[in-house]
Coordinates of C-alpha atoms and ligand atoms in Angstrom, one line a residue:
M1 CA -6.7 -1.0 -35.6
T2 CA -10.3 -1.7 -34.4
Q3 CA -12.7 1.1 -35.3
A4 CA -15.1 2.9 -32.9
L5 CA -18.8 2.4 -33.4
S6 CA -20.1 4.8 -36.0
T7 CA -22.1 7.7 -34.6
Q8 CA -24.9 6.3 -36.7
A9 CA -25.0 3.4 -34.4
V10 CA -27.9 3.4 -31.8
V11 CA -26.7 3.2 -28.2
A12 CA -29.1 1.9 -25.5
V13 CA -28.5 2.6 -21.9
I14 CA -30.4 0.7 -19.3
G15 CA -30.8 2.2 -15.8
A16 CA -31.4 5.9 -15.7
G17 CA -29.8 6.5 -12.3
A18 CA -26.7 8.5 -11.5
M19 CA -24.5 6.4 -13.8
G20 CA -26.9 5.6 -16.6
A21 CA -27.9 9.2 -17.1
G22 CA -24.2 10.3 -17.2
I23 CA -23.4 7.6 -19.7
A24 CA -26.4 8.5 -21.9
Q25 CA -25.2 12.2 -21.8
V26 CA -21.7 11.2 -22.9
A27 CA -23.0 9.0 -25.8
A28 CA -25.6 11.6 -27.0
T29 CA -22.9 14.3 -26.9
A30 CA -20.7 12.1 -29.1
G31 CA -23.4 12.0 -31.7
H32 CA -25.3 8.8 -31.1
T33 CA -29.0 8.3 -30.9
V34 CA -29.5 7.1 -27.3
K35 CA -32.4 5.1 -26.0
L36 CA -32.7 5.2 -22.2
L37 CA -34.6 2.5 -20.4
D38 CA -35.5 2.2 -16.7
N39 CA -38.0 -0.1 -15.0
R40 CA -39.1 2.7 -12.7
P41 CA -42.0 4.4 -14.4
G42 CA -41.1 8.0 -15.5
A43 CA -37.4 7.6 -14.5
A44 CA -36.0 7.6 -18.1
V45 CA -38.0 10.7 -19.1
Q46 CA -37.0 12.4 -15.9
A47 CA -33.3 11.6 -16.5
I48 CA -33.6 12.9 -20.1
D49 CA -35.0 16.2 -18.8
G50 CA -32.1 16.4 -16.4
I51 CA -29.5 15.7 -19.1
C52 CA -31.2 18.4 -21.4
A53 CA -30.9 20.8 -18.5
Q54 CA -27.2 19.9 -18.3
F55 CA -26.8 20.6 -22.0
E56 CA -28.4 24.0 -21.6
K57 CA -26.0 24.8 -18.8
L58 CA -23.1 23.8 -20.9
A59 CA -24.4 26.0 -23.7
A60 CA -24.8 28.9 -21.3
K61 CA -21.2 28.5 -20.2
G62 CA -20.1 28.4 -23.9
K63 CA -18.9 24.8 -23.7
L64 CA -21.4 23.6 -26.3
T65 CA -23.1 25.7 -29.0
L66 CA -26.8 26.1 -28.6
E67 CA -27.4 24.1 -31.7
A68 CA -25.1 21.3 -30.5
A69 CA -26.9 21.3 -27.1
Q70 CA -30.3 21.1 -28.7
A71 CA -29.2 18.4 -31.2
A72 CA -27.7 16.3 -28.4
G73 CA -30.9 16.6 -26.4
A74 CA -33.0 15.6 -29.4
R75 CA -30.9 12.4 -29.8
L76 CA -32.1 11.1 -26.4
Q77 CA -35.2 8.9 -26.4
A78 CA -37.0 7.2 -23.5
A79 CA -37.7 3.6 -24.2
E80 CA -40.6 1.7 -22.6
Q81 CA -39.4 -1.8 -22.7
V82 CA -36.5 -4.0 -23.7
A83 CA -38.2 -4.8 -27.0
D84 CA -37.7 -1.1 -28.0
L85 CA -33.9 -1.6 -28.0
A86 CA -33.9 -4.1 -31.0
D87 CA -31.9 -1.7 -33.3
A88 CA -29.1 -1.0 -30.7
A89 CA -25.5 -1.6 -31.8
L90 CA -24.4 -1.2 -28.2
V91 CA -26.3 -1.7 -24.9
V92 CA -24.7 -0.3 -21.7
E93 CA -26.3 -1.7 -18.6
A94 CA -26.2 0.5 -15.4
I95 CA -28.9 -1.0 -13.2
V96 CA -28.8 -2.3 -9.7
E97 CA -25.6 -4.0 -8.6
N98 CA -26.9 -7.6 -8.4
L99 CA -25.6 -10.5 -10.5
Q100 CA -29.0 -12.3 -10.9
V101 CA -30.8 -9.2 -11.9
K102 CA -28.1 -8.3 -14.4
Q103 CA -28.0 -11.8 -15.9
T104 CA -31.8 -11.8 -16.3
L105 CA -31.7 -8.5 -18.1
F106 CA -28.9 -9.6 -20.5
K107 CA -30.7 -12.8 -21.3
E108 CA -33.8 -10.8 -22.1
L109 CA -31.7 -8.5 -24.3
E110 CA -30.1 -11.4 -26.2
A111 CA -33.5 -12.4 -27.4
V112 CA -34.1 -8.9 -28.8
V113 CA -31.0 -7.4 -30.2
S114 CA -29.0 -8.4 -33.3
E115 CA -26.2 -10.9 -33.2
A116 CA -23.7 -8.0 -33.8
C117 CA -24.9 -6.0 -30.9
I118 CA -22.3 -5.5 -28.2
L119 CA -23.5 -5.8 -24.6
A120 CA -21.7 -3.9 -21.9
S121 CA -22.1 -3.6 -18.1
N122 CA -21.1 -0.6 -16.0
T123 CA -20.8 -2.9 -12.9
S124 CA -18.1 -1.8 -10.5
S125 CA -17.8 -5.0 -8.6
I126 CA -19.4 -8.0 -10.3
S127 CA -17.4 -10.4 -12.4
I128 CA -17.9 -9.9 -16.1
T129 CA -17.1 -13.6 -16.5
A130 CA -19.9 -14.5 -14.1
I131 CA -22.5 -12.2 -15.8
G132 CA -21.5 -13.7 -19.2
A133 CA -22.0 -17.3 -17.9
A134 CA -25.8 -16.8 -18.3
L135 CA -25.5 -15.7 -21.9
K136 CA -25.8 -17.6 -25.2
H137 CA -23.0 -15.5 -26.6
P138 CA -20.8 -14.4 -23.7
Q139 CA -18.1 -13.3 -26.2
R140 CA -20.0 -10.2 -27.0
L141 CA -20.2 -9.0 -23.3
A142 CA -17.6 -6.8 -21.7
G143 CA -17.4 -4.3 -18.8
L144 CA -17.5 -0.6 -19.7
H145 CA -16.8 0.9 -16.3
F146 CA -17.3 4.6 -16.1
F147 CA -16.5 6.7 -13.0
N148 CA -18.9 9.1 -11.3
P149 CA -19.8 11.6 -12.6
A150 CA -19.5 10.0 -16.0
P151 CA -19.6 13.2 -18.1
L152 CA -16.7 14.6 -16.1
M153 CA -14.4 11.7 -15.3
A154 CA -12.1 10.8 -18.1
L155 CA -11.4 7.2 -17.2
V156 CA -13.2 4.2 -18.6
E157 CA -12.1 0.6 -17.7
V158 CA -12.9 -1.8 -20.6
V159 CA -13.2 -5.1 -18.8
S160 CA -12.8 -8.5 -20.5
G161 CA -14.3 -11.6 -19.0
L162 CA -12.9 -15.0 -19.7
A163 CA -15.2 -15.4 -22.7
T164 CA -15.0 -11.8 -24.0
E165 CA -13.8 -11.6 -27.6
R166 CA -10.8 -9.3 -28.1
D167 CA -12.5 -7.5 -30.9
V168 CA -15.4 -6.6 -28.7
A169 CA -13.1 -5.1 -26.1
N170 CA -11.2 -3.3 -28.8
T171 CA -14.4 -1.8 -30.3
L172 CA -15.5 -0.6 -26.8
F173 CA -12.0 0.9 -26.2
A174 CA -12.0 2.8 -29.6
T175 CA -15.6 3.9 -28.9
A176 CA -14.9 5.2 -25.4
A177 CA -11.9 7.1 -26.9
A178 CA -14.1 8.5 -29.6
W179 CA -16.4 9.7 -26.9
G180 CA -13.6 11.8 -25.5
K181 CA -12.7 9.3 -22.7
T182 CA -9.4 7.7 -21.8
P183 CA -10.0 4.0 -21.8
V184 CA -7.8 1.3 -20.3
H185 CA -8.1 -2.5 -20.9
A186 CA -8.5 -4.6 -17.7
K187 CA -9.1 -8.3 -17.1
S188 CA -12.2 -9.2 -15.1
T189 CA -10.7 -9.6 -11.6
P190 CA -12.0 -8.3 -8.3
G191 CA -12.1 -4.5 -8.2
F192 CA -10.8 -4.4 -11.8
I193 CA -8.0 -1.8 -11.7
V194 CA -9.0 1.2 -9.7
N195 CA -11.1 -0.3 -6.9
R196 CA -8.4 -2.9 -6.3
V197 CA -5.2 -0.7 -6.4
A198 CA -6.8 2.0 -4.4
R199 CA -7.5 -0.2 -1.3
P200 CA -4.2 0.6 0.4
Y201 CA -4.9 4.3 0.3
Y202 CA -7.6 3.6 2.9
A203 CA -6.2 0.5 4.5
E204 CA -2.8 2.0 5.5
A205 CA -4.4 5.2 6.9
L206 CA -6.8 3.1 8.9
R207 CA -3.9 1.0 10.3
V208 CA -2.0 4.1 11.3
L209 CA -5.1 5.6 12.9
T210 CA -5.8 2.3 14.7
E211 CA -2.2 2.2 16.0
G212 CA -2.6 5.8 17.4
G213 CA -0.2 7.3 14.8
A214 CA -2.1 10.6 14.7
D215 CA -5.6 11.9 14.3
C216 CA -7.5 12.0 11.0
A217 CA -7.0 15.7 10.3
T218 CA -3.2 15.3 10.8
L219 CA -2.9 12.2 8.6
D220 CA -5.2 13.8 5.9
A221 CA -3.0 16.9 5.9
C222 CA 0.2 14.9 5.5
C223 CA -1.3 13.0 2.5
R224 CA -2.4 16.3 0.9
E225 CA 0.5 18.5 1.7
A226 CA 3.4 16.0 1.5
G227 CA 1.8 13.3 -0.7
G228 CA 0.2 15.6 -3.1
F229 CA -3.1 13.7 -3.0
R230 CA -6.2 15.9 -3.7
M231 CA -8.0 14.5 -0.6
G232 CA -6.7 12.8 2.5
P233 CA -7.9 9.2 3.0
F234 CA -10.3 10.1 5.9
E235 CA -12.0 13.0 4.1
L236 CA -12.2 10.8 1.0
M237 CA -13.8 7.9 2.9
D238 CA -16.3 10.4 4.4
M239 CA -17.2 11.6 1.0
I240 CA -17.6 8.2 -0.6
G241 CA -19.7 7.0 2.4
H242 CA -18.4 4.3 4.8
D243 CA -21.2 1.9 3.8
V244 CA -20.2 2.1 0.2
N245 CA -16.4 2.0 0.9
F246 CA -16.7 -0.8 3.5
A247 CA -18.8 -2.8 1.0
V248 CA -16.2 -2.4 -1.7
T249 CA -13.4 -3.4 0.7
N250 CA -15.3 -6.4 1.8
S251 CA -16.2 -7.5 -1.7
V252 CA -12.6 -7.3 -2.9
W253 CA -11.3 -9.1 0.2
R254 CA -13.9 -11.9 -0.1
A255 CA -13.4 -12.2 -3.9
F256 CA -9.7 -12.7 -3.3
F257 CA -10.5 -15.6 -0.9
N258 CA -9.7 -13.4 2.2
D259 CA -6.2 -12.5 1.1
P260 CA -4.9 -10.4 4.0
R261 CA -3.6 -7.8 1.5
F262 CA -7.2 -6.6 1.4
L263 CA -8.3 -7.1 5.0
P264 CA -11.0 -4.6 6.0
S265 CA -10.5 -2.5 9.1
L266 CA -12.5 -2.8 12.3
V267 CA -12.7 1.0 12.2
Q268 CA -14.8 0.8 9.0
Q269 CA -17.1 -1.8 10.6
E270 CA -17.5 0.5 13.7
M271 CA -18.3 3.5 11.5
V272 CA -21.0 1.6 9.6
D273 CA -22.4 0.0 12.8
A274 CA -22.7 3.4 14.4
G275 CA -24.4 4.9 11.3
F276 CA -21.5 7.4 11.0
L277 CA -21.5 7.1 7.2
G278 CA -19.7 10.3 6.4
K279 CA -20.9 13.5 4.8
K280 CA -24.3 12.1 3.8
S281 CA -25.2 11.2 7.4
G282 CA -23.7 14.4 8.9
R283 CA -21.0 12.5 10.7
G284 CA -18.1 10.3 9.8
F285 CA -14.5 10.8 10.8
Y286 CA -15.4 14.5 10.7
N287 CA -18.5 16.3 11.9
Y288 CA -20.6 17.8 9.1
Q289 CA -23.4 19.3 11.2
D290 CA -24.2 22.9 10.7
G291 CA -21.7 25.1 12.6
A292 CA -19.2 22.3 13.1
S293 CA -15.7 23.3 12.2
K294 CA -13.1 21.0 10.7
P295 CA -10.3 20.2 13.1
L296 CA -6.8 21.5 12.3
P297 CA -3.9 19.2 11.8
D298 CA -1.4 18.9 14.7
S299 CA 1.7 21.0 13.9
V300 CA 4.8 21.2 16.1
P301 CA 5.1 24.7 17.6
A302 CA 7.9 26.8 16.2
Q303 CA 11.3 25.6 17.4
D304 CA 14.6 27.5 17.5
L305 CA 16.9 27.3 14.5
P306 CA 19.5 24.6 15.3
H307 CA 23.2 24.9 15.1
D308 CA 25.6 22.9 12.9
I309 CA 23.2 22.0 10.1
V310 CA 24.8 19.6 7.5
V311 CA 22.9 18.2 4.5
Y312 CA 24.3 15.0 3.1
G313 CA 24.5 13.5 -0.3
P314 CA 22.9 14.0 -3.7
S315 CA 19.5 12.5 -3.1
A316 CA 16.4 14.4 -4.4
A317 CA 15.4 15.0 -0.7
A318 CA 18.8 16.4 0.1
R319 CA 18.9 18.6 -2.9
A320 CA 15.4 20.0 -2.2
L321 CA 16.3 20.5 1.5
A322 CA 19.4 22.4 0.6
T323 CA 17.6 24.6 -1.9
R324 CA 14.8 25.3 0.6
L325 CA 17.4 26.3 3.3
Q326 CA 19.1 28.6 0.8
T327 CA 15.8 30.2 -0.1
H328 CA 15.1 30.8 3.6
N329 CA 18.7 32.2 4.1
V330 CA 19.6 29.5 6.6
S331 CA 23.3 28.8 6.8
F332 CA 24.3 25.1 6.5
T333 CA 27.1 23.0 5.0
Q334 CA 26.8 20.2 2.5
A335 CA 28.7 17.0 2.7
Q336 CA 29.1 13.8 0.9
A337 CA 26.6 11.0 1.6
M338 CA 27.0 9.6 5.1
G339 CA 25.1 6.3 5.1
D340 CA 21.5 7.1 4.5
A341 CA 21.4 10.2 6.7
L342 CA 19.7 13.2 5.1
A343 CA 20.9 15.8 7.5
T344 CA 22.3 16.4 10.9
A345 CA 21.4 19.4 13.1
G346 CA 21.9 20.2 16.8
G347 CA 22.9 16.6 17.5
A348 CA 20.0 15.0 15.7
T349 CA 20.2 12.8 12.6
L350 CA 17.4 13.0 10.1
R351 CA 16.7 10.2 7.6
V352 CA 13.9 9.4 5.2
T353 CA 11.8 6.5 6.6
D354 CA 12.7 3.1 5.1
G355 CA 9.8 1.3 6.7
R356 CA 11.5 0.8 10.1
S357 CA 10.3 2.6 13.1
A358 CA 12.6 5.5 14.3
T359 CA 13.3 3.5 17.4
R360 CA 14.5 0.5 15.5
C361 CA 16.4 2.6 13.1
A362 CA 18.2 4.3 16.0
F363 CA 19.0 0.9 17.5
D364 CA 20.2 -0.6 14.1
T365 CA 22.4 2.4 13.2
H366 CA 23.7 3.1 16.8
T367 CA 22.3 6.6 16.4
P368 CA 20.1 7.3 19.4
N369 CA 19.1 10.8 18.3
T370 CA 17.3 9.6 15.2
V371 CA 14.4 11.5 13.6
L372 CA 12.7 10.1 10.5
I373 CA 10.9 12.1 7.9
D374 CA 8.1 10.9 5.7
L375 CA 8.0 10.6 1.9
A376 CA 6.9 13.7 -0.1
L377 CA 5.8 13.6 -3.7
D378 CA 8.2 16.5 -4.2
Y379 CA 10.3 17.7 -1.3
A380 CA 10.8 21.0 -3.1
K381 CA 7.1 21.8 -3.0
A382 CA 5.7 20.0 0.0
T383 CA 4.3 22.3 2.7
R384 CA 4.1 19.8 5.5
L385 CA 6.2 16.7 6.5
A386 CA 5.4 14.0 9.0
V387 CA 8.2 13.0 11.3
S388 CA 8.7 10.4 14.0
V389 CA 11.2 10.4 16.8
A390 CA 13.1 7.5 18.2
A391 CA 12.3 6.5 21.8
Q392 CA 16.1 6.9 22.5
C393 CA 16.2 10.5 21.1
D394 CA 16.7 13.3 23.6
S395 CA 14.2 16.1 23.4
A396 CA 16.8 18.8 22.6
A397 CA 17.9 16.8 19.5
A398 CA 14.3 16.2 18.5
H399 CA 13.5 19.9 18.7
S400 CA 16.6 20.6 16.6
A401 CA 15.4 18.3 13.9
M402 CA 12.0 19.9 13.8
G403 CA 13.6 23.4 13.9
L404 CA 15.6 22.5 10.8
L405 CA 12.5 21.4 8.9
Q406 CA 10.6 24.4 10.0
A407 CA 13.5 26.7 8.9
A408 CA 13.2 25.0 5.5
G409 CA 9.6 26.1 5.3
F410 CA 7.8 22.9 6.3
A411 CA 5.0 22.6 8.7
V412 CA 5.9 19.6 10.8
S413 CA 3.5 17.0 12.2
Q414 CA 5.0 14.6 14.7
L415 CA 3.4 11.1 14.4
Q416 CA 3.8 8.4 17.0
D417 CA 6.7 6.1 16.0
I418 CA 4.7 4.1 13.3
P419 CA 6.9 2.2 10.8
G420 CA 6.8 3.9 7.3
L421 CA 4.9 6.9 8.7
I422 CA 1.9 7.7 6.5
V423 CA 2.8 8.7 3.0
M424 CA 5.7 6.3 2.6
R425 CA 3.9 3.2 3.6
T426 CA 0.8 4.2 1.6
V427 CA 2.7 4.8 -1.6
A428 CA 4.8 1.7 -1.2
M429 CA 1.6 -0.4 -0.8
L430 CA -0.1 1.3 -3.7
A431 CA 2.9 0.5 -5.9
N432 CA 2.9 -3.0 -4.5
E433 CA -0.7 -3.5 -5.4
A434 CA -0.3 -1.9 -8.8
A435 CA 2.7 -4.2 -9.5
D436 CA 0.6 -7.3 -8.5
A437 CA -2.2 -6.2 -10.8
V438 CA 0.3 -6.0 -13.7
N439 CA 2.0 -9.2 -12.6
Q440 CA -1.3 -11.1 -12.6
G441 CA -2.2 -9.8 -16.1
V442 CA -5.0 -7.5 -15.1
C443 CA -3.5 -4.7 -17.1
D444 CA -0.2 -3.3 -18.2
A445 CA 1.9 -0.8 -16.3
A446 CA 0.8 2.2 -18.3
A447 CA -2.8 1.3 -17.8
V448 CA -2.6 1.0 -14.0
D449 CA -0.9 4.5 -13.8
T450 CA -3.4 6.1 -16.1
A451 CA -6.3 4.5 -14.2
M452 CA -5.1 5.7 -10.8
R453 CA -4.4 9.3 -12.1
L454 CA -7.7 9.6 -13.9
G455 CA -10.0 7.3 -11.9
V456 CA -9.1 8.6 -8.4
N457 CA -7.0 11.7 -9.2
Y458 CA -3.7 10.5 -7.8
P459 CA -1.0 13.0 -8.4
C460 CA 1.2 10.4 -10.0
G461 CA 0.7 6.8 -11.1
P462 CA 1.9 4.4 -8.4
L463 CA 4.4 2.6 -10.7
A464 CA 5.8 5.9 -12.0
W465 CA 6.1 7.0 -8.4
A466 CA 7.9 3.8 -7.5
N467 CA 10.3 4.4 -10.4
A468 CA 11.0 7.9 -9.2
M469 CA 11.6 6.8 -5.6
G470 CA 13.7 3.9 -6.9
L471 CA 12.6 0.3 -6.6
P472 CA 15.3 -0.5 -3.9
Q473 CA 13.7 2.0 -1.6
V474 CA 10.1 0.7 -2.3
S475 CA 11.3 -2.9 -1.7
T476 CA 13.1 -2.0 1.5
V477 CA 10.1 -0.2 2.9
L478 CA 7.9 -3.3 2.1
A479 CA 10.4 -5.7 3.5
H480 CA 10.6 -3.7 6.8
L481 CA 6.8 -3.5 7.1
A482 CA 6.6 -7.2 6.5
Q483 CA 9.2 -7.8 9.2
T484 CA 7.5 -5.5 11.7
Y485 CA 4.0 -6.9 11.2
G486 CA 4.9 -10.5 10.3
E487 CA 1.8 -10.4 8.0
D488 CA 1.4 -11.7 4.5
R489 CA -0.3 -8.4 3.7
Y490 CA 3.0 -6.7 3.2
R491 CA 4.6 -9.3 1.0
T492 CA 6.5 -7.8 -1.9
S493 CA 5.0 -8.3 -5.3
P494 CA 7.1 -10.7 -7.4
L495 CA 7.2 -8.1 -10.1
I496 CA 8.8 -5.5 -7.9
Q497 CA 11.4 -8.1 -6.9
Q498 CA 12.0 -9.1 -10.6
Q499 CA 12.3 -5.5 -11.8
L500 CA 14.7 -4.7 -8.9
Y501 CA 17.0 -7.6 -9.6
A502 CA 17.0 -6.9 -13.3
A503 CA 17.7 -3.2 -12.4
K504 CA 14.8 -2.2 -14.5
V505 CA 12.0 0.3 -14.0
F506 CA 8.3 -0.1 -14.8
S507 CA 7.6 1.1 -18.3
Ligands
LIG1 P1 -28.8 4.1 -9.2 O1 -29.5 3.4 -8.1 O2 -28.6 5.6 -9.2 O3 -29.5 3.8 -10.6 C1 -29.9 2.5 -11.0 C2 -31.2 2.6 -11.9 O4 -31.4 1.3 -12.4 C3 -32.4 3.0 -11.1 O5 -33.0 4.2 -11.8 C4 -33.3 1.8 -11.2 O6 -34.7 2.1 -11.2 C5 -32.8 1.1 -12.4 N1 -33.1 -0.3 -12.5 C6 -32.9 -1.2 -11.5 N2 -33.1 -2.4 -11.9 C7 -33.5 -2.3 -13.2 C8 -33.9 -3.2 -14.2 N3 -34.0 -4.5 -14.0 N4 -34.2 -2.8 -15.5 C9 -34.2 -1.4 -15.7 N5 -33.8 -0.5 -14.8 C10 -33.5 -1.0 -13.6 O7 -27.4 3.3 -9.4 P2 -26.0 3.9 -10.0 O8 -25.2 4.5 -9.0 O9 -26.3 4.6 -11.3 O10 -25.3 2.5 -10.4 C11 -25.7 1.7 -11.5 C12 -24.6 0.7 -11.8 O11 -23.4 1.4 -12.0 C13 -24.3 -0.3 -10.7 O12 -23.9 -1.5 -11.4 C14 -23.1 0.3 -10.0 O13 -22.3 -0.7 -9.4 C15 -22.4 0.9 -11.2 N6 -21.5 2.0 -10.8 C16 -21.8 3.0 -9.9 C17 -20.9 4.0 -9.7 C18 -21.3 5.1 -8.7 O14 -20.4 5.8 -8.2 N7 -22.6 5.3 -8.3 C19 -19.6 4.2 -10.3 C20 -19.4 3.2 -11.3 C21 -20.3 2.1 -11.5

């Protein structure tokens, strides 16, 4: 197994901004002498002062001993120029996100450092292959992509360009692990793993918003309270900043030669054009001005408990619904599976969405009183569920369906009749993108799930989630979305199809 760099090895970090300072802190904590260089006068010294203040805070909280904090601080040195970095065994670049500027810097470095020195870029969107093309020895260059804030976020993507030597990537992988991080290997492709696979989290929500499915607060609440995501897509976009998020969306879309899978949304363009950049500008999807309150999600008012409740079959959703009804002392009967119905109550039939609209589902199944429920990460624990009601459904039956869910302890948000509701279509598309990344050799299945859990705090890796739902369900949802929209964006990844036909799960 390839060894990590020894702690005796000098690490240079270039760029003393948000990321460079964080990376320098991580390397110094791990025991390396760290030389920090920035072309803005005074920036490196200022960053070192900031890092030392962090060390003091950690010591005050008991997370580092005072001696360890002082020793780590003493290992940080401000460098004046590239020539000062001659003894570095590893240089991590975290400067401005510009290909030419990065290439110029790496060329300058190559003339100074030893042949054994590993060169790494923290770029989040520039091709490692393209940066390497300017180098004499591109085999020693790799991506070492930390997440913000670097001292706190566990994930590091170790990115190999076309010329990167396997040993170089393996040394960086082992070194990141020795620094207490969780590294994953990735091939240099647009967005690497996280910034690519996360696109549908925003894109599907923006689609549903554009089609009038519900307002942002309601969709966010469904993603949090049913999907188990830490932040809903709109609040997350507001936090990232629409300028930044739109730029990443555009860059991934363009880099994939305008593949409709990654198509940006006009809503993003509008937000950027209006200067509604999110939290930092005081206004995004939400208002952040002093005194502004956050809108509440729409919840269906309390409905009467319906009569004749029957829960069907052994699915996870049915088991959870039955347990919840028992917990709330609601009387019901259980019956063997009846098609894909989850429950009936007061004349309504409830099903978990399979990517069709409720109206189409009612038509296809000859069941006018159809109400669809959204996916939940765990139906036993979810506090809210999105539902949609078929156009053919009478209002008494719709109320019965909602009353049933409320009796089981769910807050209910009724969306317009959007195919795949919000959580289901989002998770299906996240899994689809994750599968494509694996299918195209960007990374393996374990890496994509680790990356999404640790890089963007997803409650479950998309492929593990697809396994848990069952690939037939994921594939059906995608097929129905593709049929509805007639867009290539919803094409099913060949790997999902392959695993489905082979009756295998992702592992
Ligand atoms: P930043 O703007 O906070 O810091 C960049 C620093 O680099 C500045 O202090 C600037 O003076 C310095 N600099 C610019 N050109 C230089 C040069 N030629 N030589 C030496 N110093 C130079 O930027 P940030 O956010 O730290 O990003 C740095 C890199 O990390 C970019 O490539 C970015 O894409 C990437 N990245 C950023 C993340 C983020 O959330 N901010 C996350 C992961 C990667």
